[in-house]
Amino acid sequence: MSRPTIHAPERGDARTRLLDAARDLIRERGYAGTSIDDLCRSAGVSKGAFFHHFAHKLALGVAAAWHWAETTTAFFAAAPYHAPADPLDRVLAYIAFRRSIIAGPIPGFVCLVGTLASEVYVTGPAIRDAAALSIFGHAATLEADIAAAMAERSIASPEPASLARYFQVALQGGFILAKAGNEAALAREALDHLDRYIRLLFNLPLETRHAATH
Amino acid sequence: MSRPTIHAPERGDARTRLLDAARDLIRERGYAGTSIDDLCRSAGVSKGAFFHHFAHKLALGVAAAWHWAETTTAFFAAAPYHAPADPLDRVLAYIAFRRSIIAGPIPGFVCLVGTLASEVYVTGPAIRDAAALSIFGHAATLEADIAAAMAERSIASPEPASLARYFQVALQGGFILAKAGNEAALAREALDHLDRYIRLLFNLPLETRHAATH
DNA sequence: CGAAATACATACCAACCGGTTTGTATCCTG
DNA sequence: CAGGATACAAACCGGTTGGTATGTATTTCG
């Protein structure tokens, strides 16, 4: 209450509105391709509001990466793939879940921090580090299930941490091909290969469920 | 001869010097993060030269993607991984070769057109299409060997074209993680998993050769 | 309640951006 | 060797960029 006084904007305070705008615009046009004016226009705030919350554009980039890490962490923590009792089933359910959310316009499901890391490797080390924290932090959430699944079946071969990172490789690489080919199915296809890789590693029968979806 | 008259530049004509500069600068800072002045300075040419050879910045982006496709096509055509008689050995040799050239500074081995496609998805459809041609064209060069290897061993499961694209997924995804983590070994690690995936698909014994390199 | 801190909005600025104009040296061709 | 085409160089231009200065409602708090 008392929050939206007179010229109530749309929702949330200027800071989160700017971070949401950054998430959307950067995934479409990249970091350098998104101007501060673009962000303010999209968020419906003034430039003064921008520089009240962020010291400079780079700080917005870092904050956007952190914001991405926070929101995705909450999103995946609440996702249904944690339900199965068998850790291997949870791992496979993760892949299926990631696959299921690849739909609609490409910028809508692509990874913000992957785009950021790719673009600002030299120009913005601070953004890159924040992006790395998000990517590798998320990969780490898979590690326990992978390790448990491997231990249960006495599979020693790839290190669980390395395999967990490879999940992100398949995702990020799938996003790149989806963008290039302008076709979301290319990202799903990548996850199908990841799924097959895991099933081969664990000597599971290969499902053919996805064959028709391509 | 008579070419480098008085103020001889460095090497090549202005056009290829600009394309080389674009290859280097865009892989470091992205397309939008690279200004035309940056390109001219790096190439050692004037702005007049730039707009003599390219109608606008977007045309430079498209030409850079084409130039990348041409040079990489020649580079991989001359690479040693085509030597083995068995197509499956050629496929594995491709992975090993790609792995072997991942060394030194990260912008030096990363894929230009992957960076481009990721960044200009919305802002530059022409660049994106040129990047797609390069990525999927290169993937297609693997298709014959993959198909032959699968046919020889009566493996029907993934479509050869899809598997060929997945090679690019592992590469592009590995580049993203390498950039984020600022560590080339992350890209090599991705190719180790791809190698394992192929060996599992073809029921080959898993080598442990790479274990020490991480 | 009063004052300081917070959260914006508006106007403005110098640098830089993509792009144009104009001029000139070299090359190619007849 | 004439003369147009090619391949640059340099100066310039309007709009945009990241960033600042300043002003003002609102909230917080002693």
mmCIF file of N, CA and C in Angstrom, chain B residues 100-213:
data_model
loop_
_atom_site.group_PDB
_atom_site.id
_atom_site.type_symbol
_atom_site.label_atom_id
_atom_site.label_comp_id
_atom_site.label_asym_id
_atom_site.label_seq_id
_atom_site.Cartn_x
_atom_site.Cartn_y
_atom_site.Cartn_z
ATOM 1 N N SER B 100 43.239 -30.393 -30.226
ATOM 2 C CA SER B 100 44.657 -30.012 -30.231
ATOM 3 C C SER B 100 44.846 -28.528 -30.552
ATOM 4 N N ILE B 101 43.908 -27.928 -31.255
ATOM 5 C CA ILE B 101 44.091 -26.512 -31.616
ATOM 6 C C ILE B 101 43.462 -25.572 -30.596
ATOM 7 N N ILE B 102 42.945 -26.137 -29.505
ATOM 8 C CA ILE B 102 42.428 -25.289 -28.425
ATOM 9 C C ILE B 102 43.569 -25.026 -27.453
ATOM 10 N N ALA B 103 44.252 -23.938 -27.668
ATOM 11 C CA ALA B 103 45.419 -23.603 -26.842
ATOM 12 C C ALA B 103 45.688 -22.114 -26.956
ATOM 13 N N GLY B 104 46.420 -21.585 -26.019
ATOM 14 C CA GLY B 104 46.766 -20.168 -26.034
ATOM 15 C C GLY B 104 45.595 -19.301 -25.606
ATOM 16 N N PRO B 105 45.682 -17.998 -25.917
ATOM 17 C CA PRO B 105 44.627 -17.064 -25.512
ATOM 18 C C PRO B 105 43.277 -17.476 -26.075
ATOM 19 N N ILE B 106 42.238 -17.328 -25.272
ATOM 20 C CA ILE B 106 40.916 -17.817 -25.640
ATOM 21 C C ILE B 106 40.367 -17.180 -26.918
ATOM 22 N N PRO B 107 40.477 -15.853 -27.105
ATOM 23 C CA PRO B 107 39.927 -15.298 -28.346
ATOM 24 C C PRO B 107 40.596 -15.861 -29.597
ATOM 25 N N GLY B 108 41.755 -16.496 -29.429
ATOM 26 C CA GLY B 108 42.479 -17.022 -30.576
ATOM 27 C C GLY B 108 41.906 -18.303 -31.146
ATOM 28 N N PHE B 109 41.183 -19.066 -30.340
ATOM 29 C CA PHE B 109 40.664 -20.340 -30.861
ATOM 30 C C PHE B 109 39.139 -20.400 -30.896
ATOM 31 N N VAL B 110 38.515 -19.375 -30.368
ATOM 32 C CA VAL B 110 37.058 -19.333 -30.321
ATOM 33 C C VAL B 110 36.480 -19.126 -31.715
ATOM 34 N N CYS B 111 35.213 -19.462 -31.882
ATOM 35 C CA CYS B 111 34.589 -19.402 -33.214
ATOM 36 C C CYS B 111 33.943 -18.045 -33.463
ATOM 37 N N LEU B 112 34.399 -17.369 -34.520
ATOM 38 C CA LEU B 112 33.858 -16.043 -34.832
ATOM 39 C C LEU B 112 32.360 -16.085 -35.097
ATOM 40 N N VAL B 113 31.921 -17.013 -35.923
ATOM 41 C CA VAL B 113 30.517 -17.005 -36.324
ATOM 42 C C VAL B 113 29.599 -17.442 -35.188
ATOM 43 N N GLY B 114 30.118 -18.219 -34.243
ATOM 44 C CA GLY B 114 29.336 -18.536 -33.061
ATOM 45 C C GLY B 114 29.094 -17.289 -32.241
ATOM 46 N N THR B 115 30.148 -16.501 -32.036
ATOM 47 C CA THR B 115 30.017 -15.233 -31.325
ATOM 48 C C THR B 115 29.036 -14.325 -32.041
ATOM 49 N N LEU B 116 29.180 -14.227 -33.352
ATOM 50 C CA LEU B 116 28.295 -13.365 -34.136
ATOM 51 C C LEU B 116 26.842 -13.803 -34.004
ATOM 52 N N ALA B 117 26.589 -15.084 -34.202
ATOM 53 C CA ALA B 117 25.206 -15.567 -34.167
ATOM 54 C C ALA B 117 24.570 -15.298 -32.814
ATOM 55 N N SER B 118 25.353 -15.488 -31.760
ATOM 56 C CA SER B 118 24.820 -15.288 -30.417
ATOM 57 C C SER B 118 24.436 -13.838 -30.178
ATOM 58 N N GLU B 119 25.190 -12.932 -30.780
ATOM 59 C CA GLU B 119 25.017 -11.517 -30.461
ATOM 60 C C GLU B 119 23.985 -10.827 -31.348
ATOM 61 N N VAL B 120 24.021 -11.093 -32.631
ATOM 62 C CA VAL B 120 23.220 -10.301 -33.561
ATOM 63 C C VAL B 120 21.952 -11.028 -33.992
ATOM 64 N N TYR B 121 21.442 -11.879 -33.107
ATOM 65 C CA TYR B 121 20.275 -12.669 -33.485
ATOM 66 C C TYR B 121 19.132 -11.790 -33.990
ATOM 67 N N VAL B 122 18.896 -10.689 -33.262
ATOM 68 C CA VAL B 122 17.799 -9.807 -33.657
ATOM 69 C C VAL B 122 18.272 -8.669 -34.550
ATOM 70 N N THR B 123 19.411 -8.071 -34.166
ATOM 71 C CA THR B 123 19.834 -6.836 -34.823
ATOM 72 C C THR B 123 20.358 -7.046 -36.236
ATOM 73 N N GLY B 124 20.879 -8.209 -36.530
ATOM 74 C CA GLY B 124 21.478 -8.391 -37.845
ATOM 75 C C GLY B 124 21.173 -9.736 -38.466
ATOM 76 N N PRO B 125 19.966 -9.917 -38.983
ATOM 77 C CA PRO B 125 19.597 -11.210 -39.572
ATOM 78 C C PRO B 125 20.546 -11.632 -40.699
ATOM 79 N N ALA B 126 21.041 -10.669 -41.450
ATOM 80 C CA ALA B 126 21.938 -11.010 -42.552
ATOM 81 C C ALA B 126 23.228 -11.632 -42.020
ATOM 82 N N ILE B 127 23.749 -11.057 -40.937
ATOM 83 C CA ILE B 127 24.957 -11.616 -40.322
ATOM 84 C C ILE B 127 24.662 -12.999 -39.760
ATOM 85 N N ARG B 128 23.521 -13.105 -39.097
ATOM 86 C CA ARG B 128 23.143 -14.399 -38.523
ATOM 87 C C ARG B 128 23.048 -15.469 -39.597
ATOM 88 N N ASP B 129 22.450 -15.142 -40.729
ATOM 89 C CA ASP B 129 22.318 -16.129 -41.795
ATOM 90 C C ASP B 129 23.687 -16.535 -42.343
ATOM 91 N N ALA B 130 24.577 -15.564 -42.484
ATOM 92 C CA ALA B 130 25.926 -15.893 -42.954
ATOM 93 C C ALA B 130 26.633 -16.780 -41.938
ATOM 94 N N ALA B 131 26.430 -16.490 -40.658
ATOM 95 C CA ALA B 131 27.037 -17.318 -39.612
ATOM 96 C C ALA B 131 26.463 -18.733 -39.654
ATOM 97 N N ALA B 132 25.166 -18.832 -39.857
ATOM 98 C CA ALA B 132 24.533 -20.147 -39.939
ATOM 99 C C ALA B 132 25.121 -20.954 -41.086
ATOM 100 N N LEU B 133 25.318 -20.302 -42.220
ATOM 101 C CA LEU B 133 25.901 -20.982 -43.376
ATOM 102 C C LEU B 133 27.266 -21.556 -43.023
ATOM 103 N N SER B 134 28.045 -20.776 -42.279
ATOM 104 C CA SER B 134 29.389 -21.236 -41.910
ATOM 105 C C SER B 134 29.321 -22.419 -40.947
ATOM 106 N N ILE B 135 28.482 -22.305 -39.927
ATOM 107 C CA ILE B 135 28.413 -23.359 -38.907
ATOM 108 C C ILE B 135 27.860 -24.647 -39.495
ATOM 109 N N PHE B 136 26.717 -24.557 -40.154
ATOM 110 C CA PHE B 136 26.072 -25.776 -40.645
ATOM 111 C C PHE B 136 26.798 -26.319 -41.882
ATOM 112 N N GLY B 137 27.446 -25.420 -42.615
ATOM 113 C CA GLY B 137 28.260 -25.894 -43.721
ATOM 114 C C GLY B 137 29.432 -26.725 -43.229
ATOM 115 N N HIS B 138 30.068 -26.252 -42.167
ATOM 116 C CA HIS B 138 31.175 -27.025 -41.611
ATOM 117 C C HIS B 138 30.680 -28.338 -41.019
ATOM 118 N N ALA B 139 29.551 -28.292 -40.332
ATOM 119 C CA ALA B 139 28.987 -29.529 -39.780
ATOM 120 C C ALA B 139 28.732 -30.544 -40.888
ATOM 121 N N ALA B 140 28.280 -30.050 -42.028
ATOM 122 C CA ALA B 140 27.950 -30.951 -43.131
ATOM 123 C C ALA B 140 29.176 -31.691 -43.644
ATOM 124 N N THR B 141 30.370 -31.090 -43.488
ATOM 125 C CA THR B 141 31.575 -31.779 -43.973
ATOM 126 C C THR B 141 31.864 -33.045 -43.168
ATOM 127 N N LEU B 142 31.267 -33.158 -41.987
ATOM 128 C CA LEU B 142 31.489 -34.350 -41.158
ATOM 129 C C LEU B 142 30.481 -35.449 -41.471
ATOM 130 N N GLU B 143 29.426 -35.070 -42.127
ATOM 131 C CA GLU B 143 28.274 -35.953 -42.249
ATOM 132 C C GLU B 143 28.610 -37.254 -42.978
ATOM 133 N N ALA B 144 29.366 -37.153 -44.074
ATOM 134 C CA ALA B 144 29.668 -38.354 -44.866
ATOM 135 C C ALA B 144 30.435 -39.377 -44.036
ATOM 136 N N ASP B 145 31.459 -38.922 -43.320
ATOM 137 C CA ASP B 145 32.245 -39.857 -42.505
ATOM 138 C C ASP B 145 31.392 -40.473 -41.395
ATOM 139 N N ILE B 146 30.563 -39.656 -40.763
ATOM 140 C CA ILE B 146 29.701 -40.170 -39.701
ATOM 141 C C ILE B 146 28.731 -41.211 -40.264
ATOM 142 N N ALA B 147 28.127 -40.876 -41.392
ATOM 143 C CA ALA B 147 27.173 -41.809 -42.001
ATOM 144 C C ALA B 147 27.856 -43.112 -42.392
ATOM 145 N N ALA B 148 29.038 -43.014 -42.972
ATOM 146 C CA ALA B 148 29.770 -44.220 -43.378
ATOM 147 C C ALA B 148 30.128 -45.063 -42.167
ATOM 148 N N ALA B 149 30.605 -44.404 -41.110
ATOM 149 C CA ALA B 149 30.992 -45.139 -39.900
ATOM 150 C C ALA B 149 29.787 -45.852 -39.297
ATOM 151 N N MET B 150 28.644 -45.184 -39.313
ATOM 152 C CA MET B 150 27.439 -45.799 -38.745
ATOM 153 C C MET B 150 26.960 -46.954 -39.618
ATOM 154 N N ALA B 151 26.997 -46.754 -40.922
ATOM 155 C CA ALA B 151 26.542 -47.813 -41.824
ATOM 156 C C ALA B 151 27.417 -49.051 -41.691
ATOM 157 N N GLU B 152 28.723 -48.825 -41.643
ATOM 158 C CA GLU B 152 29.657 -49.952 -41.515
ATOM 159 C C GLU B 152 29.341 -50.829 -40.313
ATOM 160 N N ARG B 153 28.898 -50.190 -39.240
ATOM 161 C CA ARG B 153 28.665 -50.949 -38.011
ATOM 162 C C ARG B 153 27.176 -51.126 -37.731
ATOM 163 N N SER B 154 26.372 -50.826 -38.712
ATOM 164 C CA SER B 154 24.921 -51.015 -38.598
ATOM 165 C C SER B 154 24.327 -50.283 -37.392
ATOM 166 N N ILE B 155 24.750 -49.069 -37.231
ATOM 167 C CA ILE B 155 24.188 -48.242 -36.168
ATOM 168 C C ILE B 155 23.219 -47.256 -36.805
ATOM 169 N N ALA B 156 21.981 -47.280 -36.339
ATOM 170 C CA ALA B 156 20.949 -46.488 -37.000
ATOM 171 C C ALA B 156 20.509 -45.296 -36.169
ATOM 172 N N SER B 157 20.822 -45.362 -34.889
ATOM 173 C CA SER B 157 20.165 -44.495 -33.919
ATOM 174 C C SER B 157 20.129 -42.991 -34.208
ATOM 175 N N PRO B 158 21.184 -42.201 -34.018
ATOM 176 C CA PRO B 158 20.980 -40.782 -34.318
ATOM 177 C C PRO B 158 21.176 -40.550 -35.803
ATOM 178 N N GLU B 159 20.467 -39.601 -36.342
ATOM 179 C CA GLU B 159 20.685 -39.275 -37.745
ATOM 180 C C GLU B 159 22.076 -38.660 -37.912
ATOM 181 N N PRO B 160 22.808 -39.068 -38.923
ATOM 182 C CA PRO B 160 24.169 -38.532 -39.118
ATOM 183 C C PRO B 160 24.202 -37.010 -39.145
ATOM 184 N N ALA B 161 23.256 -36.390 -39.816
ATOM 185 C CA ALA B 161 23.257 -34.925 -39.880
ATOM 186 C C ALA B 161 23.089 -34.320 -38.490
ATOM 187 N N SER B 162 22.229 -34.929 -37.679
ATOM 188 C CA SER B 162 22.010 -34.430 -36.328
ATOM 189 C C SER B 162 23.260 -34.597 -35.479
ATOM 190 N N LEU B 163 23.909 -35.740 -35.619
ATOM 191 C CA LEU B 163 25.141 -35.977 -34.864
ATOM 192 C C LEU B 163 26.237 -35.008 -35.300
ATOM 193 N N ALA B 164 26.299 -34.747 -36.597
ATOM 194 C CA ALA B 164 27.292 -33.788 -37.101
ATOM 195 C C ALA B 164 27.052 -32.408 -36.499
ATOM 196 N N ARG B 165 25.788 -31.997 -36.419
ATOM 197 C CA ARG B 165 25.488 -30.702 -35.795
ATOM 198 C C ARG B 165 25.888 -30.714 -34.321
ATOM 199 N N TYR B 166 25.719 -31.863 -33.686
ATOM 200 C CA TYR B 166 26.039 -31.930 -32.251
ATOM 201 C C TYR B 166 27.531 -31.718 -32.010
ATOM 202 N N PHE B 167 28.352 -32.067 -32.977
ATOM 203 C CA PHE B 167 29.780 -31.755 -32.843
ATOM 204 C C PHE B 167 29.966 -30.258 -32.646
ATOM 205 N N GLN B 168 29.216 -29.485 -33.419
ATOM 206 C CA GLN B 168 29.318 -28.031 -33.287
ATOM 207 C C GLN B 168 28.731 -27.552 -31.967
ATOM 208 N N VAL B 169 27.717 -28.250 -31.479
ATOM 209 C CA VAL B 169 27.158 -27.918 -30.167
ATOM 210 C C VAL B 169 28.234 -28.045 -29.101
ATOM 211 N N ALA B 170 28.953 -29.173 -29.108
ATOM 212 C CA ALA B 170 29.987 -29.397 -28.097
ATOM 213 C C ALA B 170 31.091 -28.351 -28.220
ATOM 214 N N LEU B 171 31.423 -27.981 -29.448
ATOM 215 C CA LEU B 171 32.472 -26.975 -29.655
ATOM 216 C C LEU B 171 32.003 -25.609 -29.174
ATOM 217 N N GLN B 172 30.847 -25.163 -29.664
ATOM 218 C CA GLN B 172 30.356 -23.831 -29.305
ATOM 219 C C GLN B 172 30.103 -23.731 -27.801
ATOM 220 N N GLY B 173 29.496 -24.767 -27.240
ATOM 221 C CA GLY B 173 29.257 -24.761 -25.805
ATOM 222 C C GLY B 173 30.563 -24.740 -25.023
ATOM 223 N N GLY B 174 31.524 -25.496 -25.488
ATOM 224 C CA GLY B 174 32.833 -25.490 -24.837
ATOM 225 C C GLY B 174 33.483 -24.119 -24.878
ATOM 226 N N PHE B 175 33.301 -23.415 -25.995
ATOM 227 C CA PHE B 175 33.868 -22.065 -26.105
ATOM 228 C C PHE B 175 33.217 -21.123 -25.102
ATOM 229 N N ILE B 176 31.910 -21.236 -24.953
ATOM 230 C CA ILE B 176 31.207 -20.373 -24.001
ATOM 231 C C ILE B 176 31.739 -20.605 -22.586
ATOM 232 N N LEU B 177 31.857 -21.872 -22.194
ATOM 233 C CA LEU B 177 32.349 -22.147 -20.847
ATOM 234 C C LEU B 177 33.806 -21.723 -20.687
ATOM 235 N N ALA B 178 34.585 -21.887 -21.746
ATOM 236 C CA ALA B 178 35.987 -21.465 -21.678
ATOM 237 C C ALA B 178 36.079 -19.959 -21.471
ATOM 238 N N LYS B 179 35.236 -19.209 -22.188
ATOM 239 C CA LYS B 179 35.235 -17.762 -22.022
ATOM 240 C C LYS B 179 34.790 -17.387 -20.611
ATOM 241 N N ALA B 180 33.678 -17.984 -20.164
ATOM 242 C CA ALA B 180 33.145 -17.637 -18.848
ATOM 243 C C ALA B 180 34.171 -17.949 -17.760
ATOM 244 N N GLY B 181 34.734 -19.142 -17.819
ATOM 245 C CA GLY B 181 35.686 -19.550 -16.789
ATOM 246 C C GLY B 181 37.094 -19.075 -17.040
ATOM 247 N N ASN B 182 37.290 -18.415 -18.191
ATOM 248 C CA ASN B 182 38.611 -17.909 -18.561
ATOM 249 C C ASN B 182 39.652 -19.019 -18.493
ATOM 250 N N GLU B 183 39.308 -20.150 -19.080
ATOM 251 C CA GLU B 183 40.163 -21.328 -18.962
ATOM 252 C C GLU B 183 39.952 -22.222 -20.185
ATOM 253 N N ALA B 184 40.975 -22.314 -21.023
ATOM 254 C CA ALA B 184 40.869 -23.077 -22.273
ATOM 255 C C ALA B 184 40.564 -24.544 -22.018
ATOM 256 N N ALA B 185 41.020 -25.064 -20.890
ATOM 257 C CA ALA B 185 40.814 -26.486 -20.605
ATOM 258 C C ALA B 185 39.334 -26.846 -20.582
ATOM 259 N N LEU B 186 38.474 -25.879 -20.283
ATOM 260 C CA LEU B 186 37.040 -26.161 -20.260
ATOM 261 C C LEU B 186 36.535 -26.530 -21.653
ATOM 262 N N ALA B 187 37.101 -25.930 -22.683
ATOM 263 C CA ALA B 187 36.693 -26.279 -24.047
ATOM 264 C C ALA B 187 37.231 -27.660 -24.422
ATOM 265 N N ARG B 188 38.450 -27.970 -23.981
ATOM 266 C CA ARG B 188 38.992 -29.307 -24.262
ATOM 267 C C ARG B 188 38.172 -30.371 -23.546
ATOM 268 N N GLU B 189 37.798 -30.075 -22.313
ATOM 269 C CA GLU B 189 36.979 -31.002 -21.531
ATOM 270 C C GLU B 189 35.682 -31.344 -22.263
ATOM 271 N N ALA B 190 35.083 -30.346 -22.892
ATOM 272 C CA ALA B 190 33.839 -30.584 -23.630
ATOM 273 C C ALA B 190 34.077 -31.596 -24.744
ATOM 274 N N LEU B 191 35.199 -31.454 -25.433
ATOM 275 C CA LEU B 191 35.499 -32.375 -26.528
ATOM 276 C C LEU B 191 35.822 -33.779 -26.007
ATOM 277 N N ASP B 192 36.324 -33.870 -24.790
ATOM 278 C CA ASP B 192 36.549 -35.192 -24.202
ATOM 279 C C ASP B 192 35.220 -35.922 -24.001
ATOM 280 N N HIS B 193 34.205 -35.174 -23.592
ATOM 281 C CA HIS B 193 32.889 -35.801 -23.435
ATOM 282 C C HIS B 193 32.310 -36.179 -24.793
ATOM 283 N N LEU B 194 32.511 -35.331 -25.778
ATOM 284 C CA LEU B 194 32.043 -35.675 -27.126
ATOM 285 C C LEU B 194 32.740 -36.941 -27.608
ATOM 286 N N ASP B 195 34.028 -37.019 -27.358
ATOM 287 C CA ASP B 195 34.794 -38.215 -27.732
ATOM 288 C C ASP B 195 34.215 -39.451 -27.044
ATOM 289 N N ARG B 196 33.917 -39.329 -25.760
ATOM 290 C CA ARG B 196 33.356 -40.459 -25.027
ATOM 291 C C ARG B 196 31.983 -40.844 -25.585
ATOM 292 N N TYR B 197 31.204 -39.823 -25.914
ATOM 293 C CA TYR B 197 29.873 -40.080 -26.493
ATOM 294 C C TYR B 197 30.001 -40.904 -27.770
ATOM 295 N N ILE B 198 30.904 -40.510 -28.640
ATOM 296 C CA ILE B 198 31.089 -41.234 -29.907
ATOM 297 C C ILE B 198 31.567 -42.656 -29.643
ATOM 298 N N ARG B 199 32.504 -42.807 -28.728
ATOM 299 C CA ARG B 199 33.023 -44.154 -28.444
ATOM 300 C C ARG B 199 31.942 -45.043 -27.838
ATOM 301 N N LEU B 200 31.087 -44.474 -27.018
ATOM 302 C CA LEU B 200 29.983 -45.263 -26.461
ATOM 303 C C LEU B 200 28.993 -45.643 -27.553
ATOM 304 N N LEU B 201 28.707 -44.688 -28.426
ATOM 305 C CA LEU B 201 27.786 -44.965 -29.529
ATOM 306 C C LEU B 201 28.298 -46.107 -30.401
ATOM 307 N N PHE B 202 29.610 -46.161 -30.590
ATOM 308 C CA PHE B 202 30.201 -47.149 -31.485
ATOM 309 C C PHE B 202 30.807 -48.335 -30.735
ATOM 310 N N ASN B 203 30.520 -48.434 -29.446
ATOM 311 C CA ASN B 203 31.001 -49.560 -28.639
ATOM 312 C C ASN B 203 32.521 -49.706 -28.681
ATOM 313 N N LEU B 204 33.209 -48.592 -28.675
ATOM 314 C CA LEU B 204 34.673 -48.632 -28.645
ATOM 315 C C LEU B 204 35.156 -48.576 -27.199
ATOM 316 N N PRO B 205 36.348 -49.130 -26.921
ATOM 317 C CA PRO B 205 36.925 -48.972 -25.577
ATOM 318 C C PRO B 205 37.235 -47.496 -25.331
ATOM 319 N N LEU B 206 37.011 -47.054 -24.105
ATOM 320 C CA LEU B 206 37.262 -45.658 -23.765
ATOM 321 C C LEU B 206 38.729 -45.461 -23.449
ATOM 322 N N GLU B 207 39.354 -44.539 -24.162
ATOM 323 C CA GLU B 207 40.747 -44.228 -23.861
ATOM 324 C C GLU B 207 40.813 -43.348 -22.622
ATOM 325 N N THR B 208 41.974 -43.354 -21.996
ATOM 326 C CA THR B 208 42.152 -42.489 -20.816
ATOM 327 C C THR B 208 43.227 -41.458 -21.065
ATOM 328 N N ARG B 209 43.586 -41.333 -22.325
ATOM 329 C CA ARG B 209 44.709 -40.476 -22.718
ATOM 330 C C ARG B 209 44.669 -39.070 -22.142
ATOM 331 N N HIS B 210 43.468 -38.494 -22.082
ATOM 332 C CA HIS B 210 43.400 -37.069 -21.744
ATOM 333 C C HIS B 210 43.438 -36.789 -20.253
ATOM 334 N N ALA B 211 43.395 -37.836 -19.473
ATOM 335 C CA ALA B 211 43.210 -37.645 -18.035
ATOM 336 C C ALA B 211 44.216 -36.665 -17.432
ATOM 337 N N ALA B 212 45.453 -36.713 -17.908
ATOM 338 C CA ALA B 212 46.487 -35.909 -17.268
ATOM 339 C C ALA B 212 46.453 -34.450 -17.724
ATOM 340 N N THR B 213 45.816 -34.204 -18.840
ATOM 341 C CA THR B 213 45.896 -32.878 -19.446
ATOM 342 C C THR B 213 45.035 -31.840 -18.756
#
